[in-house]
Short mmCIF file of C-alpha atoms in Angstrom, two decimals:
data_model
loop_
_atom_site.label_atom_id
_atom_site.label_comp_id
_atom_site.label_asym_id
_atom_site.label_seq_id
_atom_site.Cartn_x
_atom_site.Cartn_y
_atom_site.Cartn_z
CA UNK A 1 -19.25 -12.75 34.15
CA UNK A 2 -16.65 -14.74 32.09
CA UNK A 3 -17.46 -17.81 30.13
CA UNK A 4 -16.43 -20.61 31.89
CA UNK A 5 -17.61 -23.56 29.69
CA UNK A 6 -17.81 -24.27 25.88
CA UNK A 7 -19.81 -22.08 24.05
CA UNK A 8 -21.11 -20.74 20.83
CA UNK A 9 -20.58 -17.03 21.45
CA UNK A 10 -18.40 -14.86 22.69
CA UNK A 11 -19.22 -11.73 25.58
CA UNK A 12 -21.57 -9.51 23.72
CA UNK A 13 -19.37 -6.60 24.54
CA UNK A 14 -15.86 -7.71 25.43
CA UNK A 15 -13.92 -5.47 27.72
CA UNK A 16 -10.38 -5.17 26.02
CA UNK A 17 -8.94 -2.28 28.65
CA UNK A 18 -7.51 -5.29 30.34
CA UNK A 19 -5.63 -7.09 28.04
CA UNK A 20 -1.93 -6.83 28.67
CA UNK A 21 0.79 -5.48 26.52
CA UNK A 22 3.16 -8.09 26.28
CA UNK A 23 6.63 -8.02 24.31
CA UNK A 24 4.96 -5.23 21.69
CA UNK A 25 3.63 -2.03 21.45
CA UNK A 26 0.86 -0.25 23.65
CA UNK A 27 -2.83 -1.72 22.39
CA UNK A 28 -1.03 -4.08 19.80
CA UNK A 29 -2.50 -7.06 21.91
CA UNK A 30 -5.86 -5.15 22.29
CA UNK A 31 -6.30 -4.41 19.20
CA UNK A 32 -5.33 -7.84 17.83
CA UNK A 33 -7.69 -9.27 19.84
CA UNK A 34 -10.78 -7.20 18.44
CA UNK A 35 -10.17 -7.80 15.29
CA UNK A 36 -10.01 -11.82 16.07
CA UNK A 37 -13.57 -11.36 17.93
CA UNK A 38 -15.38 -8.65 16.10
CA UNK A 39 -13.46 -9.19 12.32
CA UNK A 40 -12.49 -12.26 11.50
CA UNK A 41 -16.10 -14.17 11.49
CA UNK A 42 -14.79 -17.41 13.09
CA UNK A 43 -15.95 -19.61 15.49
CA UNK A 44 -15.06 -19.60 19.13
CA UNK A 45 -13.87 -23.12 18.47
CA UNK A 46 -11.88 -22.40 16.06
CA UNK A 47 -8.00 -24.41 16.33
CA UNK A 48 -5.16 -21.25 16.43
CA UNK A 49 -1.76 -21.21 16.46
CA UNK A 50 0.26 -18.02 17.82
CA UNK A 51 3.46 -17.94 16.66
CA UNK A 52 6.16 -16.55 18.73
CA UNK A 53 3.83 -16.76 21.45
CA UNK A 54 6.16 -15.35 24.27
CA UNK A 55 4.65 -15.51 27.73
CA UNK A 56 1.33 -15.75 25.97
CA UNK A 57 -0.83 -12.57 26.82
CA UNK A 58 -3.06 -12.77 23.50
CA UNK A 59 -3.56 -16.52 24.01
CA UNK A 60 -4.49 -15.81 27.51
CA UNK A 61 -6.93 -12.94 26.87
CA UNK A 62 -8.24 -14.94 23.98
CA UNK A 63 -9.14 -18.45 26.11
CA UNK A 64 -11.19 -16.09 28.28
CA UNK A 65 -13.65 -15.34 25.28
CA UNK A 66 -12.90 -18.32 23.40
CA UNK A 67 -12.69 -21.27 26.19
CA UNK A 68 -13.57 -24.05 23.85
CA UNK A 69 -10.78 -23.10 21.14
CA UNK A 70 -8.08 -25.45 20.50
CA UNK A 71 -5.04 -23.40 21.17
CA UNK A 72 -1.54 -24.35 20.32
CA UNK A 73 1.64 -21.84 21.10
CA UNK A 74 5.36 -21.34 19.59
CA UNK A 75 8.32 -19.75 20.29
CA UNK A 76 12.31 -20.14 20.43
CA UNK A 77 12.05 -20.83 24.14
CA UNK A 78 11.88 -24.05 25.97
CA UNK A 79 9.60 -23.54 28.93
CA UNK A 80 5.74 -22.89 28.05
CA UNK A 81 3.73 -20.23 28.71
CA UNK A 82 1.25 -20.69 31.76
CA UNK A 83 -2.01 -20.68 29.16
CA UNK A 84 -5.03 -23.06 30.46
CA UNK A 85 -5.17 -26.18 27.74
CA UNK A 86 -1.87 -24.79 25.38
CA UNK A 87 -0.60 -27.21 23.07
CA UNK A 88 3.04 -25.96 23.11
CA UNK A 89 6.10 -26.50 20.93
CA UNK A 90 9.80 -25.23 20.75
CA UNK A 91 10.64 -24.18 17.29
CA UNK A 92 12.92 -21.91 15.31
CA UNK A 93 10.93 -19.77 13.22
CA UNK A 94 13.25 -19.37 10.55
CA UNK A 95 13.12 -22.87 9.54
CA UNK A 96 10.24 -24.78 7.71
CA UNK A 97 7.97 -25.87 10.72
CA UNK A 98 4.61 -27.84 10.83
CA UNK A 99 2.46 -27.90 13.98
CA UNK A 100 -0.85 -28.98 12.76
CA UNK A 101 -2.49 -31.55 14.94
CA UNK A 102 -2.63 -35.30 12.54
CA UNK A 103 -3.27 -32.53 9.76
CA UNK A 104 -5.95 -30.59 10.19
CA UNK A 105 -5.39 -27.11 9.65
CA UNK A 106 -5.52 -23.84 11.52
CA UNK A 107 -8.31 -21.53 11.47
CA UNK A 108 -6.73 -18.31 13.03
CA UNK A 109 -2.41 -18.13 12.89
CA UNK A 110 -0.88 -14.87 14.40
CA UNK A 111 2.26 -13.63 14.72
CA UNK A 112 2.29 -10.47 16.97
CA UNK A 113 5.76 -8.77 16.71
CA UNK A 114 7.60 -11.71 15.44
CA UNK A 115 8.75 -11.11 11.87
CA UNK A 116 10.83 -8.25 12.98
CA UNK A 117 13.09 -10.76 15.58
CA UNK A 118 13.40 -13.19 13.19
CA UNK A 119 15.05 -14.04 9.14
CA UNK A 120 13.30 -15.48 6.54
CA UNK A 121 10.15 -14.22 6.09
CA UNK A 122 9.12 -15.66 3.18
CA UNK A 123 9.82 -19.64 4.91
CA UNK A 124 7.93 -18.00 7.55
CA UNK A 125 4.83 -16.97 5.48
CA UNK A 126 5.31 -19.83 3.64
CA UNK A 127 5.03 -22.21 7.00
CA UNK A 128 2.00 -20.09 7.80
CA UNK A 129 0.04 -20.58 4.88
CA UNK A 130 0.53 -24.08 4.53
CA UNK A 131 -1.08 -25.10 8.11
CA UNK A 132 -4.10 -22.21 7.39
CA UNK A 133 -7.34 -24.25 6.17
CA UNK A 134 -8.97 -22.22 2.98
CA UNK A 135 -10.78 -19.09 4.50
CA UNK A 136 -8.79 -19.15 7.51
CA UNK A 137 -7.45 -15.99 9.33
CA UNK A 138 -3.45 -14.98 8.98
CA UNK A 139 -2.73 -12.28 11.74
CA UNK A 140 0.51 -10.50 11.07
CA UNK A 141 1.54 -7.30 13.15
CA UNK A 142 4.90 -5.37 12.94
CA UNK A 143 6.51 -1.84 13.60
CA UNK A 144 5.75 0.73 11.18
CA UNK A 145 9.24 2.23 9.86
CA UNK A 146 7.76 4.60 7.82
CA UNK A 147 6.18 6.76 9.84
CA UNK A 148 7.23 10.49 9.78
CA UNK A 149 9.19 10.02 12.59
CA UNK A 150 11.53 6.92 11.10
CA UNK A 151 11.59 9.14 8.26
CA UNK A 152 13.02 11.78 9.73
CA UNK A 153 15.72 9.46 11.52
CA UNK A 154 16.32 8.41 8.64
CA UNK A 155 17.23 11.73 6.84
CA UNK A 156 19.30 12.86 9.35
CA UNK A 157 21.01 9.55 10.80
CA UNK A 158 20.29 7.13 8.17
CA UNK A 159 18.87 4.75 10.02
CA UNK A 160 14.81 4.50 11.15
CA UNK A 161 13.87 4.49 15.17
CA UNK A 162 13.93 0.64 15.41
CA UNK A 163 16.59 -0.37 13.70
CA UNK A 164 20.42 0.52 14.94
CA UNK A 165 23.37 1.36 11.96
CA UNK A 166 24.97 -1.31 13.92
CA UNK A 167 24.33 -4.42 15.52
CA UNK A 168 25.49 -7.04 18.48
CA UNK A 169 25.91 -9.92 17.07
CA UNK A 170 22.87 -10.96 19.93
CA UNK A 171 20.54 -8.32 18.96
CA UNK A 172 16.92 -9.26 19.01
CA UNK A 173 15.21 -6.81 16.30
CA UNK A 174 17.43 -6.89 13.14
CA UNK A 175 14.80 -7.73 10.26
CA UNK A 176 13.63 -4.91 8.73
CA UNK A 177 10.47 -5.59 6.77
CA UNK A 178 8.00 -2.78 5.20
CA UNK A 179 4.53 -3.58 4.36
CA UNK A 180 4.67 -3.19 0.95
CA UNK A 181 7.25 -6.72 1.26
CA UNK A 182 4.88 -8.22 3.72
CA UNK A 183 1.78 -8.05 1.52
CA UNK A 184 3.53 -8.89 -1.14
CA UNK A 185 4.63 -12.32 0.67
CA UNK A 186 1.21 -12.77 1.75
CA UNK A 187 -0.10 -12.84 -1.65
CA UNK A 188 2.58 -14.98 -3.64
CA UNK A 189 0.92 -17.04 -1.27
CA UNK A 190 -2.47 -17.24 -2.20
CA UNK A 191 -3.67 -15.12 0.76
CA UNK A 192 -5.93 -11.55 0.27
CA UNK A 193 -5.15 -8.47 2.67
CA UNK A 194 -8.08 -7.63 3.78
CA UNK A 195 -7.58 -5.14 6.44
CA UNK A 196 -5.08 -2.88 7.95
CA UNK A 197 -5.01 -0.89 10.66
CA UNK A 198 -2.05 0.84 12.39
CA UNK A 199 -1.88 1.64 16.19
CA UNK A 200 0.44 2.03 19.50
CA UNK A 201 -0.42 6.49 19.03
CA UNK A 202 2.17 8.23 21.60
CA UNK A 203 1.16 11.59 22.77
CA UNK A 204 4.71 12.49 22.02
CA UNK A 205 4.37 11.84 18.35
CA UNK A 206 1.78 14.73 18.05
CA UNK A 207 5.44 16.83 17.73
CA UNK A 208 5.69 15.32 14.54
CA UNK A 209 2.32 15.81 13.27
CA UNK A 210 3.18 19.31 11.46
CA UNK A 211 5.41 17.25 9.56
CA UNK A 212 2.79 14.46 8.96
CA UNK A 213 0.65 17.08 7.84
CA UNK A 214 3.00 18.37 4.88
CA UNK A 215 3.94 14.81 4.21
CA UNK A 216 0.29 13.14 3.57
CA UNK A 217 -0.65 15.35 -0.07
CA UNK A 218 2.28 13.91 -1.77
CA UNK A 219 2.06 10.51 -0.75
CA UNK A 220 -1.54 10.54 -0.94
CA UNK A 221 -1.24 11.96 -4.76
CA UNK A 222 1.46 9.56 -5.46
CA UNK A 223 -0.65 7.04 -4.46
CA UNK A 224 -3.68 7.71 -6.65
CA UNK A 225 -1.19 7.86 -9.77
CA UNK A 226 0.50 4.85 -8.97
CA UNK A 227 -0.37 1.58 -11.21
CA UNK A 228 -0.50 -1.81 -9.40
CA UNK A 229 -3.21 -4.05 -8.89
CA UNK A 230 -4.24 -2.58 -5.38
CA UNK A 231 -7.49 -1.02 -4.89
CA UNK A 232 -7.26 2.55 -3.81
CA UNK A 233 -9.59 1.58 -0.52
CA UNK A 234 -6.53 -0.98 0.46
CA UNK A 235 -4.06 1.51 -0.50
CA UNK A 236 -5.39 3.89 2.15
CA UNK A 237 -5.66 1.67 4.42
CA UNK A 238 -1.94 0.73 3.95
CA UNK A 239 -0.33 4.18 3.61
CA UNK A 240 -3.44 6.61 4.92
CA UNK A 241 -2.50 9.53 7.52
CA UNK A 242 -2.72 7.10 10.42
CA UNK A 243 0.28 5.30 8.55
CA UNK A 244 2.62 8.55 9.09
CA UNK A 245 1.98 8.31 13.32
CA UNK A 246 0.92 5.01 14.00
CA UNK A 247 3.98 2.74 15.08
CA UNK A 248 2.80 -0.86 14.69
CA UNK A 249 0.38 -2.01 11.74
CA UNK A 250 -1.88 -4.98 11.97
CA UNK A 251 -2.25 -7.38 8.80
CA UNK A 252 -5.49 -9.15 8.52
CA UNK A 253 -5.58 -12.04 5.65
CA UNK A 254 -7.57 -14.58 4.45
CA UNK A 255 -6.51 -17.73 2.23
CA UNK A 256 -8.12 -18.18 -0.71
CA UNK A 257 -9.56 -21.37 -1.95
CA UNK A 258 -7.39 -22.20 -4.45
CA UNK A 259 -4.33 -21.78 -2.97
CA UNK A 260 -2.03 -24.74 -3.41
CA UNK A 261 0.01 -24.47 -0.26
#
């Protein structure tokens, strides 16, 4: 049986099989959601923001374990999503934006396939980080262009899967961000990757895994030889085997105390 009233805890075993997909990738939403329940450590009444919160599937799924959260929604669109108790705004995510309620900061902000769809990351991240209390949750999912597969596209038609040699002038995915830039945002602004995981496996994508195989001992030893700062546990998780199949990657940050945004 659901919660249906404020409450301390969540369902001691949440079912995620039906959460919806949404405007993403198969188990993007699923798997965003576990990691908000079973990763993040924060309270069920926490305050979130989603950005680009489309017709709001995660916010939807997520009132059902979290029905006392405060939950506020964005996206380019007018008309709000049908979510039970949404605080909702219009806003262009491109431009500096502030949604925090008389000031006080989110706990959990997500953005599930939204920096892909839209410029300016860094105002973006910037935005983000500014309305995220110290020790609060940044969310951040995209699609994975270096998988063998975008690889391969690329080789051979210079371009990767998502992402056309040309575009309409209306196109809706036209930002092409890898993780190593996205991390890299996220901590220029005082927040640590913790975790990342990649998902949205396609049975068809097992054609490339020959490929994936003879791939992973370079990158893996280029990896260990490489100097930077990142720890060799983050660097697998960012650019492991299931970083050659997988085509969406989660993000999972924390702000630091002594950030000054």
């Amino acid at each position: 049986m659901l919660p249906t009233s404020a409450s301390n805890s969540v369902l001691s075993k949440p079912d995620y099989s039906d959460v919806p997909r949404g405007n993403t990738q198969k188990n993007v939403n699923r798997e965003v959601l576990r990691m908000v329940l079973e990763r993040t450590g924060l309270a069920p009444t926490s305050k979130v923001l989603d950005t680009s919160c489309g017709d709001g599937e995660f916010l939807t799924a997520l009132r059902r374990y979290w029905p006392a959260a405060s939950l506020t929604g964005c996206d380019i669109k007018p008309t709000p999503p049908a979510v039970a108790g949404l605080r909702y705004e219009q806003v262009d995510l491109t431009q500096p934006f502030d949604l925090t309620d008389n000031g006080q900061p989110f706990d959990l902000i997500t953005s599930i396939s939204g920096v892909m769809m839209f410029g300016n990351t860094r105002s973006f991240i910037e935005s983000c980080v500014r309305q995220l209390r110290p020790g609060g949750v940044l969310l951040v999912t995209n699609d994975n262009v270096l998988a063998v597969r975008d690889r391969l596209s690329y080789l051979f038609l210079g371009r990767v899967r998502r992402f056309k040699l040309l575009f309409n002038h209306d196109e809706a995915i036209t930002q092409f961000v890898q993780q190593q830039e996205l991390k890299r945002l996220l901590e220029r602004n005082g927040v640590e990757l913790q975790e990342v995981v990649y998902t949205s496996f396609y049975t068809e994508d097992l054609l490339f895994l020959p490929f994936a195989l003879l791939v992973f001992p370079f990158q893996w030893f280029y990896l260990r030889r490489l100097r930077n700062h990142t720890g060799h546990a983050l660097r697998q998780q960012l650019f492991g085997f299931r970083s050659l199949l997988g085509r969406h990657y989660i993000f999972l940050g924390r702000k630091q105390g002594n950030s000054t945004l």
